[in-house]
């Protein structure tokens, strides 16, 4: 047998994504679901797709969907990788509150905004690291490990703000939440950049594969010489970092840190987005862009409910109905039906 | 012999996975009072056929008949109600439940609606004693070795089989004594008129036990006839579709260790495991023999850093190295094919290609990603070198047959260009062709200067490639054989030593 | 203050800290207790009634002298308050009433939530006059009693006015961010906000969010779209200073003060207080020295 | 067996130790009154946690329990107050609805192959939404039956009360312990948690068991809702918000592994009591602000898990 000598050429072409024809992308259940939800919105409100240019930025319901979906999309980017390792992070909502509280409190105490932002991101990293340590070093099951911070984190955030809504008028923080770049709201820009960067980092390096390997079989990963613990630490830390960004956006958006309500229950939306995006809660294969798409589906649905004029008692019922439809669409059962359709890809 | 009486019959069975025809119009008949061996290469479709016969899969074509009546089996439970008991290839038991419960799940005796634990425990103890197993049946199954689990699975299936007993590679992890004991049980059942279907890659066992043989190749039946009309060469030829230069009983290697010391373990120990010294040279294979539970796997895990050692030093090429976890072992150029493939080896949902390159990738680090071309090339090379049969290297490895999965793990370690390779039962569940291939590969690797540490329960096999053999008993290295002293008989004597059996 | 309450142990079961107003109520209560020398046992229920019941049971087991409760819902208090009564511990309800026999509690110190809504509605009605006006409503948490009552009061106030209609109504969960998001949706759905003449928010936090949404849409809150809300937290006065809010109805965070006074009178002189002590629902507009109000409230823990 | 009993033992010891510690700080906590309150106040949580235990033992999770409790209270209130049914009839209807709801979720999990986390999350939205559609407003229940139930309790020496709801919880635990450890159904639940494929190949009726497990969880959540409505005499759509997380925490603190297959119903009981202890202690202490309450609850949760892990780790590893 000849020994392989592996020469390491710089990766010129995208390494993993398989060349799929655009049609197969369009027949993905997620894409169909998104289009369907958007069409329903359009039917409810004919001006839904209208986008105008106003005060140097785009303006319209579609932009609102992107803008309002951005925080959950950012959470979902971090959450995707956590879920890919067979974990879950319930604390992201609380971490959002902590990060917003940190930035707002520092800024109102006269600390320069860039420092405050960095500090907020650092707290997010720390929170994520804490989760990671609980999961790897203490080997606590992820749901419970992150439940600790979910419960205590909101308390910490309130400790920072002393229970009040800390209002600020710092232009940098406000810009993060409500500014615009090339006509797009900053949250959208941040989410897009983060999505592209995270996808590139994960797919151009070996990280993505290694994360998937850990998620598929942690024991085998150990036997194959993978540093599973370090990977998990990184993944949870990154989720904390994403949550911190989201927290900054949400605080900047309302010009204040609302420790009690910022990010409340958003962890569930983020998990839902990831699952709708096709990443299994059992770990393994993941896709960041699809998770972001999942977040957009959820937001399109929320926006649709808002403009539909239903009375708010029906919100949750409508939401669950849409989720159920998407789940049924995604299930193997309907996949089998789909394959029978002429023209659908094998 | 009287006219054979068909019990379970399959006619024109077709099973399609995706675009792959795993079974193509296969006929199969299991007769009462007959042991029917089902043979074929890895991936030939044996396990798939079994799963159809027992109700785990639904066929895409063809029909099943039980005692001449057409039946449709919804699921294994349904199969059980017809008296079809099965041991599937991968041990399919519940690691979290007690041994007794594993034996009686689904048919626990109850009193006033409550499960009668005492009776179950007593019955389980009684049942296992027939297989020479005297263990605490209330302990969790996962506390026992693979071999014990295998026996439990067999005992369970035998109890369930009123008409048909299906054994898919039951002997893969058993030692000689246990195999003999199992065969005694099977012969007893045969005498009672059961139809027994038996899959194995050990041809001598086939000739020892079976009356009739059916051979599959690439999902098609190539032959089905009484065994007494055949000899080994015929069988192998039909299985592989060609003649192979196959030396079934290769002679021992002569000559001791070659080259310099590659790795040396000094005074390595762990709670309960007697400290040992061992050095492996370049171009040397150290074989390890011993009974089940004698501590062979434990030594391998210790060497690879899976379990932490209490004492001891390790040197590689004269340089001391620290190995506290597998990552450090891989960095030191070690490779390890673990015994439990499903649990510690394969990444079921990842592709064949990714499974092959993963260790290399882990060794290279996160930022030196192998690009797709390199991956394809590497995977292709090793798949070819080890003759891995997969329709496509992008398919999930869990869809491969058991033997091919084993080869994928071997390929993974070869890909890192190791200096020292630990193989724990590398040929378990591997077909004759591949078996010979792996033995040849081990020999070739040795010739190329690799140092190997190979654990195997097959004495013939150990003899075929080892320069030196370490014998273990009661978690202690008790003997070392080398050069001309290596012979199956000598090993058996060393193993026998004083204690007969060493089991938890 | 007199000796009366010095050294008394009083348990306070608070709902939680879900809004700035609630935080202010907690800190005012603590300050009032401290000023009177009361040993206040504080229990936060994290918005859950079951936690409040547990807390009250704990207070009873501990043998406190009196119990203050800010009930999260109106129903479901009979059993536990009966227990308190049997233990001879007087109970004072804060900021919301309950359904049930009145002899279960000493008194209830609360605002009239329906009236708050009515005051807000009447303000809008007089401000708009005869002009047609489409109102959008930001409701509180679905099912919460302030949301229900403030909606009812507002509707009562505008009932007779044909020119005033509520065109859209959604929940903003009492939070700024939801208030902003919902308002954004309303603006899009109502022709870029041109069809909206006023927004009525069930609390100031949602109004603050709505103001930002209006500004983001290029409209002027306070003039293009009138903003009316309830609570009188500092930030709404800041908005008034900037001319971005038109009115708020005060809900005082000092519910404990009257409660303590009632307890003192009860213990000192044995006088049973009035059953319902209604706090004032005062309307504030930009004419009422918003800057001064802002400064006065800033330190209260909102 | 002894090995898997270890976490149960650990949890019990931790509880006793924590209780002793609490009593040393707040001597008033050592009374039958407090103990009686533990049972009464945590009855609905305990009952829901029993259902959650079965779900988690089978390797799933049920996020809908809190919402089902809330929904049940509203349904019961609507049936009694608006339709003027007798409470017992209303309870029966509510229990049937809750059980059917659980069964449907179980069927969706099994047949659609969607993770339980997501199915039950959708279930949670649906039940909460359904409750607020039925009546966003809280509905007080006035019925002689309710008053009678609330007035009946066993007086313990020392002034403690063993109430009807407390007794219901104890009965549920007793039955559940038998169900989990002494019946074929129980074995099948553990089997599913150990390995679904193996269980299927060993002849466990996977579909039926899965559906039964979620139906059971739905039933117990419904029962918890009934208990909740007895406890508060009211139906309210926002009742029992977030109780699913408390239930999960109780189950896990009780030593059941979230990955399924290992654990004890009795452990859940201790887990529930531990949570009650923490809350009672915080109330007795009475000095914690809103945020410190959250932090302390989180830190204590962490400490219990940590202690448990340490005890767990001390045992021998599997080979
Ligand atoms: N669920 C599945 N989906 C797709 N392909 C499958 C599936 N199960 C088996 N196969 C394929 O069917 C073929 C037959 O597999 P099977 O497991 O029956 O082989 P086998 O004869 O038992 O081999 P071995 O001796 O290695 O156990 C293989 O090519 C395998 O990859
Ligand atoms: N950490 C440990 N503590 C106690 N006993 C142990 C420990 N590790 C292994 N054993 C026991 O030591 C014995 C050696 O097991 P090991 O798996 O190494 O044997 P083996 O020779 O590889 O057998 P097999 O053929 O079953 O793989 C077994 O009886 C096992 O139960
Ligand atoms: Mg097979
Ligand atoms: Mg071994």
GROMACS .gro file of N, CA, C and O and ligand atoms in nm, chain B residues 41-48 50-51 89-90 168-169 199 201 401-403 429, ligand 3:
model
   81
  387UNK      N    1  -2.050  -1.216   0.072
  387UNK     CA    2  -1.955  -1.113   0.109
  387UNK      C    3  -2.021  -1.007   0.195
  387UNK      O    4  -2.143  -1.000   0.202
  388UNK      N    5  -1.939  -0.916   0.246
  388UNK     CA    6  -1.996  -0.800   0.315
  388UNK      C    7  -2.080  -0.722   0.216
  388UNK      O    8  -2.036  -0.692   0.106
  389UNK      N    9  -2.200  -0.695   0.258
  389UNK     CA   10  -2.287  -0.617   0.170
  389UNK      C   11  -2.362  -0.699   0.068
  389UNK      O   12  -2.428  -0.645  -0.019
  390UNK      N   13  -2.352  -0.830   0.080
  390UNK     CA   14  -2.420  -0.914  -0.019
  390UNK      C   15  -2.571  -0.910   0.000
  390UNK      O   16  -2.647  -0.941  -0.091
  391UNK      N   17  -2.613  -0.874   0.120
  391UNK     CA   18  -2.757  -0.865   0.143
  391UNK      C   19  -2.810  -0.964   0.246
  391UNK      O   20  -2.931  -0.978   0.262
  392UNK      N   21  -2.720  -1.026   0.318
  392UNK     CA   22  -2.762  -1.128   0.415
  392UNK      C   23  -2.849  -1.067   0.525
  392UNK      O   24  -2.960  -1.113   0.550
  393UNK      N   25  -2.796  -0.961   0.586
  393UNK     CA   26  -2.871  -0.903   0.697
  393UNK      C   27  -3.004  -0.847   0.648
  393UNK      O   28  -3.105  -0.854   0.718
  394UNK      N   29  -3.004  -0.795   0.529
  394UNK     CA   30  -3.128  -0.740   0.474
  394UNK      C   31  -3.232  -0.851   0.457
  394UNK      O   32  -3.349  -0.834   0.493
  396UNK      N   33  -3.247  -1.128   0.621
  396UNK     CA   34  -3.289  -1.166   0.756
  396UNK      C   35  -3.395  -1.070   0.808
  396UNK      O   36  -3.496  -1.112   0.866
  397UNK      N   37  -3.370  -0.942   0.787
  397UNK     CA   38  -3.464  -0.845   0.841
  397UNK      C   39  -3.600  -0.858   0.775
  397UNK      O   40  -3.703  -0.831   0.837
  435UNK      N   41  -2.747  -0.861   1.371
  435UNK     CA   42  -2.602  -0.855   1.361
  435UNK      C   43  -2.540  -0.764   1.467
  435UNK      O   44  -2.451  -0.804   1.540
  436UNK      N   45  -2.587  -0.641   1.473
  436UNK     CA   46  -2.538  -0.554   1.578
  436UNK      C   47  -2.617  -0.593   1.702
  436UNK      O   48  -2.736  -0.614   1.695
  514UNK      N   49  -2.768  -1.390   1.313
  514UNK     CA   50  -2.687  -1.314   1.218
  514UNK      C   51  -2.552  -1.285   1.281
  514UNK      O   52  -2.540  -1.201   1.371
  515UNK      N   53  -2.453  -1.356   1.240
  515UNK     CA   54  -2.317  -1.345   1.295
  515UNK      C   55  -2.315  -1.347   1.447
  515UNK      O   56  -2.266  -1.254   1.511
  545UNK      N   57  -2.585  -1.711   1.000
  545UNK     CA   58  -2.495  -1.633   0.915
  545UNK      C   59  -2.362  -1.622   0.985
  545UNK      O   60  -2.356  -1.595   1.106
  547UNK      N   61  -1.909  -1.554   0.896
  547UNK     CA   62  -1.800  -1.547   0.800
  547UNK      C   63  -1.694  -1.652   0.830
  547UNK      O   64  -1.593  -1.660   0.762
  747UNK      N   65  -2.284  -0.216   0.486
  747UNK     CA   66  -2.293  -0.339   0.564
  747UNK      C   67  -2.184  -0.337   0.669
  747UNK      O   68  -2.087  -0.263   0.660
  748UNK      N   69  -2.203  -0.422   0.771
  748UNK     CA   70  -2.114  -0.420   0.886
  748UNK      C   71  -1.967  -0.432   0.850
  748UNK      O   72  -1.883  -0.357   0.899
  749UNK      N   73  -1.937  -0.525   0.765
  749UNK     CA   74  -1.797  -0.547   0.730
  749UNK      C   75  -1.736  -0.426   0.663
  749UNK      O   76  -1.621  -0.388   0.690
  775UNK      N   77  -1.668  -0.984   1.202
  775UNK     CA   78  -1.777  -0.954   1.110
  775UNK      C   79  -1.733  -0.926   0.968
  775UNK      O   80  -1.802  -0.859   0.893
 1474LIG    MG1   81  -2.485  -0.824   0.786
   0.00000   0.00000   0.00000
